[in-house]
mmCIF file of C-alpha atoms in Angstrom:
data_model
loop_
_atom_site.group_PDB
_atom_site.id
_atom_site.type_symbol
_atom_site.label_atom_id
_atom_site.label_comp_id
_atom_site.label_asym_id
_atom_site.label_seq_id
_atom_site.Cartn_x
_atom_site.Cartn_y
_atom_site.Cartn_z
ATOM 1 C CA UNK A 480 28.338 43.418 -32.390
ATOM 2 C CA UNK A 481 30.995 41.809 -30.431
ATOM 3 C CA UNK A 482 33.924 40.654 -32.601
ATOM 4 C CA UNK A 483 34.433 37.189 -33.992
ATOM 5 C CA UNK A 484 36.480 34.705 -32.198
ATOM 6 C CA UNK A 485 39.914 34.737 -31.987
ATOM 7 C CA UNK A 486 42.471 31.437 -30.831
ATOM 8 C CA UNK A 487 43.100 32.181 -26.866
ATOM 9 C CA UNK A 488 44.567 28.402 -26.991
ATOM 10 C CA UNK A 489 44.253 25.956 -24.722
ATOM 11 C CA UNK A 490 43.934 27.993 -21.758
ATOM 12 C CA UNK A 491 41.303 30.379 -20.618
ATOM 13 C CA UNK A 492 42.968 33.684 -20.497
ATOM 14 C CA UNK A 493 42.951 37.384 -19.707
ATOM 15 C CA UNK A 494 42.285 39.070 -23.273
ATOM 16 C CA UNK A 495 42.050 42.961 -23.292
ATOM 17 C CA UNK A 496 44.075 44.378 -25.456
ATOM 18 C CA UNK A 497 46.655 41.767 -26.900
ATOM 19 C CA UNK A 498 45.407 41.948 -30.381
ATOM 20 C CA UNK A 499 44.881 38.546 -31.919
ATOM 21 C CA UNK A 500 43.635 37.530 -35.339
ATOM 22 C CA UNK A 501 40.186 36.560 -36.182
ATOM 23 C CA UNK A 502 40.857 32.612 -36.094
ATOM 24 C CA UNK A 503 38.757 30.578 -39.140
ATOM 25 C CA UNK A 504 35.783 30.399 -36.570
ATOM 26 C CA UNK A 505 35.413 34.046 -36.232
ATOM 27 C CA UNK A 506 36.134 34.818 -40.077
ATOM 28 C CA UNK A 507 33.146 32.285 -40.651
ATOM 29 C CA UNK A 508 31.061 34.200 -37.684
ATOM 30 C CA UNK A 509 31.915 37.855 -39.486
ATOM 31 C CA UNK A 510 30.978 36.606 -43.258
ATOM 32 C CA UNK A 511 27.961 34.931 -41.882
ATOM 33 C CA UNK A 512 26.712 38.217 -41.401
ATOM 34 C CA UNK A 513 27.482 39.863 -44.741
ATOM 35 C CA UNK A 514 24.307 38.881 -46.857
ATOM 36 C CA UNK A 515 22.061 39.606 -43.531
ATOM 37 C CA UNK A 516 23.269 43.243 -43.308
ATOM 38 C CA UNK A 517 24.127 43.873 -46.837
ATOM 39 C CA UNK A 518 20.527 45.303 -47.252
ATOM 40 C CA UNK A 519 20.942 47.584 -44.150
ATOM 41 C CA UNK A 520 21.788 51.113 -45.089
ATOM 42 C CA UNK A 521 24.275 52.073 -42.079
ATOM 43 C CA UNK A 522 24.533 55.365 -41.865
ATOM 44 C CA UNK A 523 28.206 54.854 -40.240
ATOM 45 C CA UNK A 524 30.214 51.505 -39.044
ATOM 46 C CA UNK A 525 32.447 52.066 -35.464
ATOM 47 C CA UNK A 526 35.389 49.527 -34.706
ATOM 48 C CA UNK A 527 37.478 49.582 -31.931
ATOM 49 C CA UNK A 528 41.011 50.061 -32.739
ATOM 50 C CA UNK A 529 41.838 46.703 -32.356
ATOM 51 C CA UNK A 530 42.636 44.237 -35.705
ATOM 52 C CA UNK A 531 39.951 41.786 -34.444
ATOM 53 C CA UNK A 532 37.162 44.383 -34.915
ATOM 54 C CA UNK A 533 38.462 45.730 -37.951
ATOM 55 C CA UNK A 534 38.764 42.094 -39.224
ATOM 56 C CA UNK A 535 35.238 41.630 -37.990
ATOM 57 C CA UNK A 536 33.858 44.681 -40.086
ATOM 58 C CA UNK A 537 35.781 43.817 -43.076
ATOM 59 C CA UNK A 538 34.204 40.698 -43.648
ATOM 60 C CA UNK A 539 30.227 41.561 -42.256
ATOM 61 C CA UNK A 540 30.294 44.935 -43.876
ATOM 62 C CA UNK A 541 32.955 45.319 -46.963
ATOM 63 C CA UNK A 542 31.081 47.826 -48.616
ATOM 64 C CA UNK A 543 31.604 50.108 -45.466
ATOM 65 C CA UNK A 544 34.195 51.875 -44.458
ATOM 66 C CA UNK A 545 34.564 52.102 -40.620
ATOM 67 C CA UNK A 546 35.557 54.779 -38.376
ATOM 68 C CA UNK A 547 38.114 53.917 -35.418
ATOM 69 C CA UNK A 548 36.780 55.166 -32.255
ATOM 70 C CA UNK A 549 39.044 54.005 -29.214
ATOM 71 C CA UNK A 550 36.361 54.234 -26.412
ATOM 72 C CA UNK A 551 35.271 50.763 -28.048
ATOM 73 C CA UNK A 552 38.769 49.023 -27.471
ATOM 74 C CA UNK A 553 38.342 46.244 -24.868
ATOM 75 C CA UNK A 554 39.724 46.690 -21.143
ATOM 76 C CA UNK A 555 43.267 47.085 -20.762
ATOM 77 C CA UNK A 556 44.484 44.576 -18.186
ATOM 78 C CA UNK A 557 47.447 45.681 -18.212
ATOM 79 C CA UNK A 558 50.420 43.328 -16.607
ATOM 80 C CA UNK A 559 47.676 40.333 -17.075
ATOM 81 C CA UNK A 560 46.914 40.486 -20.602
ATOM 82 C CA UNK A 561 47.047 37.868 -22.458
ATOM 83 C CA UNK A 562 48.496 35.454 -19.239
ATOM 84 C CA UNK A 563 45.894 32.001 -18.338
ATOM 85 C CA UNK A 564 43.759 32.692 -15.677
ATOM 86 C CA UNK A 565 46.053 29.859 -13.809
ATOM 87 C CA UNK A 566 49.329 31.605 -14.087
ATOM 88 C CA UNK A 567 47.706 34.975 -12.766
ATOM 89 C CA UNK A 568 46.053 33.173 -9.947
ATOM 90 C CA UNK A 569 49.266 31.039 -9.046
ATOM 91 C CA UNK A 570 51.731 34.490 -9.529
ATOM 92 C CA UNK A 571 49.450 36.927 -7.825
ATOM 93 C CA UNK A 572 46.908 34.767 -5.303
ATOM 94 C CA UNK A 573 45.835 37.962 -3.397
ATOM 95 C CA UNK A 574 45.402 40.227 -6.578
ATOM 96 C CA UNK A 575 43.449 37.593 -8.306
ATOM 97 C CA UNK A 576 40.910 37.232 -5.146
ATOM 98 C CA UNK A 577 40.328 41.095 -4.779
ATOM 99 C CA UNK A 578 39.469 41.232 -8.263
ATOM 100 C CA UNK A 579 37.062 38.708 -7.559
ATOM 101 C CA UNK A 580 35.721 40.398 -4.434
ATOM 102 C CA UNK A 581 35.427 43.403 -6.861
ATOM 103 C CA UNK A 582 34.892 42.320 -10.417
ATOM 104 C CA UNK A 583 33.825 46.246 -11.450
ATOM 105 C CA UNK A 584 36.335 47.934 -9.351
ATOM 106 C CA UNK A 585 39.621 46.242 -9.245
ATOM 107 C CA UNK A 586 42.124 47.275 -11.723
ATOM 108 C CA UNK A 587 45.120 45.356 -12.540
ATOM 109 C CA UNK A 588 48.784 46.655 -12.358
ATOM 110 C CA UNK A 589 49.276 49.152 -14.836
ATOM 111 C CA UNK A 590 45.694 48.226 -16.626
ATOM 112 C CA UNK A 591 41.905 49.408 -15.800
ATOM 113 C CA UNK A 592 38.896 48.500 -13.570
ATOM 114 C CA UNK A 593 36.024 47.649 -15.193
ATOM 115 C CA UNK A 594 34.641 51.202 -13.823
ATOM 116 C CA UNK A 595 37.573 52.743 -16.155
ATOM 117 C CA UNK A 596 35.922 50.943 -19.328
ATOM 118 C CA UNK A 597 32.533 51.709 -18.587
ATOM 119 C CA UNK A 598 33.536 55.333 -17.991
ATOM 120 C CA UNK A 599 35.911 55.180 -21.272
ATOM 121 C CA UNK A 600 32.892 53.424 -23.776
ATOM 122 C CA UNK A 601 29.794 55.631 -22.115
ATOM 123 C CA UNK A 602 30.263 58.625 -23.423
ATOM 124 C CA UNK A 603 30.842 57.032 -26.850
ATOM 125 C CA UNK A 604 27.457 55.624 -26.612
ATOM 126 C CA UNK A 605 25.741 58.707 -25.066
ATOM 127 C CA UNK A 606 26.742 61.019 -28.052
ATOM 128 C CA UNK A 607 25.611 58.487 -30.653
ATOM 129 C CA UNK A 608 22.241 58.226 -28.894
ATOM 130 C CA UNK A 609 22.301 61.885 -29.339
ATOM 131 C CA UNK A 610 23.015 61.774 -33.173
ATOM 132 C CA UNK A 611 20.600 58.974 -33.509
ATOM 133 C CA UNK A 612 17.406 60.747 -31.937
ATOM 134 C CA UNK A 613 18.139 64.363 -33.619
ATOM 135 C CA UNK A 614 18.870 61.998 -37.576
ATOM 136 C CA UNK A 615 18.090 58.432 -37.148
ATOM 137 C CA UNK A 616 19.046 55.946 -38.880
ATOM 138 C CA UNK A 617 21.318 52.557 -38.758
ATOM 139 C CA UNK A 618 24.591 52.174 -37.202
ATOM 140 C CA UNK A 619 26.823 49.663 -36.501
ATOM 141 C CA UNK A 620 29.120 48.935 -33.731
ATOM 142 C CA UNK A 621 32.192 46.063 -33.780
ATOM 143 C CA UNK A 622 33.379 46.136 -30.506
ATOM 144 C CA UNK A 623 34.318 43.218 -27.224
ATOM 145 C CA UNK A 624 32.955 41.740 -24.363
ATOM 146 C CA UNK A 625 33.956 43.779 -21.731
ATOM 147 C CA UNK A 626 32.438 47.094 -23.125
ATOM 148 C CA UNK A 627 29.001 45.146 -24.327
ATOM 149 C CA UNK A 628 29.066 43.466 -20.479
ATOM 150 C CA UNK A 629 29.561 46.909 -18.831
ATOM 151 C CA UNK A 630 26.908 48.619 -21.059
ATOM 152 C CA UNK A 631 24.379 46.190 -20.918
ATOM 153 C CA UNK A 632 24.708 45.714 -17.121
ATOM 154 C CA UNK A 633 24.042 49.770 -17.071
ATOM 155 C CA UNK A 634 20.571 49.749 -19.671
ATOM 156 C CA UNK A 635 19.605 46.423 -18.122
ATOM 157 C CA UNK A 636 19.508 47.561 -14.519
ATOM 158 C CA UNK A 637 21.623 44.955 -13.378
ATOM 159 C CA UNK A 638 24.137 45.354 -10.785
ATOM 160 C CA UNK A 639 27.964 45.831 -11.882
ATOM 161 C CA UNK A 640 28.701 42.734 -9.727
ATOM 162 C CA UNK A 641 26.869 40.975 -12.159
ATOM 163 C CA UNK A 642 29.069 41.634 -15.194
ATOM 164 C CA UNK A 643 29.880 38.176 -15.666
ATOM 165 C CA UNK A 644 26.156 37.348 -16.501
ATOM 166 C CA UNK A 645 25.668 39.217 -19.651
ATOM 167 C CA UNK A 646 27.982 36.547 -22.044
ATOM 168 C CA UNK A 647 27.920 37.859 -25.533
ATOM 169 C CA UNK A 648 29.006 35.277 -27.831
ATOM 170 C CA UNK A 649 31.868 36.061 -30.453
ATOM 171 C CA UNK A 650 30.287 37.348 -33.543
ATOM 172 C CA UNK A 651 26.907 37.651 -31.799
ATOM 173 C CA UNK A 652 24.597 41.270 -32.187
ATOM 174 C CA UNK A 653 22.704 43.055 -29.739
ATOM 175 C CA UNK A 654 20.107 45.260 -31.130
ATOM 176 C CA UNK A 655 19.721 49.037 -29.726
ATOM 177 C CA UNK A 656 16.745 51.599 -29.995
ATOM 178 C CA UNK A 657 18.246 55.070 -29.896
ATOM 179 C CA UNK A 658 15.306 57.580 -27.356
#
């Protein structure tokens, strides 16, 4: 599950790891799934470390209590968090192109590539597909964007240049079939 929305205002910008609140949009989005996976016996509930996720699982899944596992935590983009996509184009013209020559690869002063994530979250995923095939069951995971764009590029045999494609919507699940 990717967390519920949070208040970027009016500009598009770089989120990774500036944690902002759950705005009333994404508190709606996270109870709105509370009486679908109330009868869902989850096994165990991950969050990234960040107070959006844990927001997010709060209100979907009260009952459970989740365990903080910081390979979910969104991409750290470093000296850009949390700047519009404007000011980080207008400051840095030839950074922001490269990154957009290399979308997986690039990594921002003092952040991580996209590479870096997926490396980071993979393993994360690999083990619980490994606890899921030997005792299966239901988990869920409350995590971001950037990790559920990396992933899915990887099981959907797309290329990492298309990243971008894959646009999970805030508060929006993805279903996954451990073996």
């Amino acid at each position: 599950m990717r967390h519920g929305q949070v208040d970027t205002g009016p500009d598009r910008c770089f989120l990774g790891r500036t944690d902002l609140p759950l705005d009333d949009t994404g508190r709606a989005q996270a109870r709105a799934w509370q009486p679908k996976l109330r009868g869902i016996d989850f096994s165990q509930v991950y969050v990234s470390g960040l107070g959006r996720a844990l927001q997010t699982a709060a209100l979907c899944c009260p009952a459970c209590a989740p365990v903080v596992d910081a390979r979910l935590n969104e991409i750290d983009l470093g000296d850009w968090d949390g700047q519009s996509f404007e000011d980080i184009r207008a400051q840095y013209p030839e950074a922001y192109n490269l990154r957009g020559e290399d979308i997986y690869g690039y990594r921002p002063p003092r952040g991580e590539s996209f590479e870096d994530l997926f490396r980071r979250a993979a393993p994360f995923f690999e083990e619980l597909r490994k606890r899921m095939t030997k005792s299966p069951g239901h988990v869920l995971v409350i995590t971001h964007a950037g990790v559920i764009r990396t992933l899915s590029c990887r099981w959907e045999h797309l290329p990492m240049a298309a990243l971008f494609s894959v646009t999970p919507a805030y508060g929006s699940i993805r279903l996954l079939a451990a073996g």
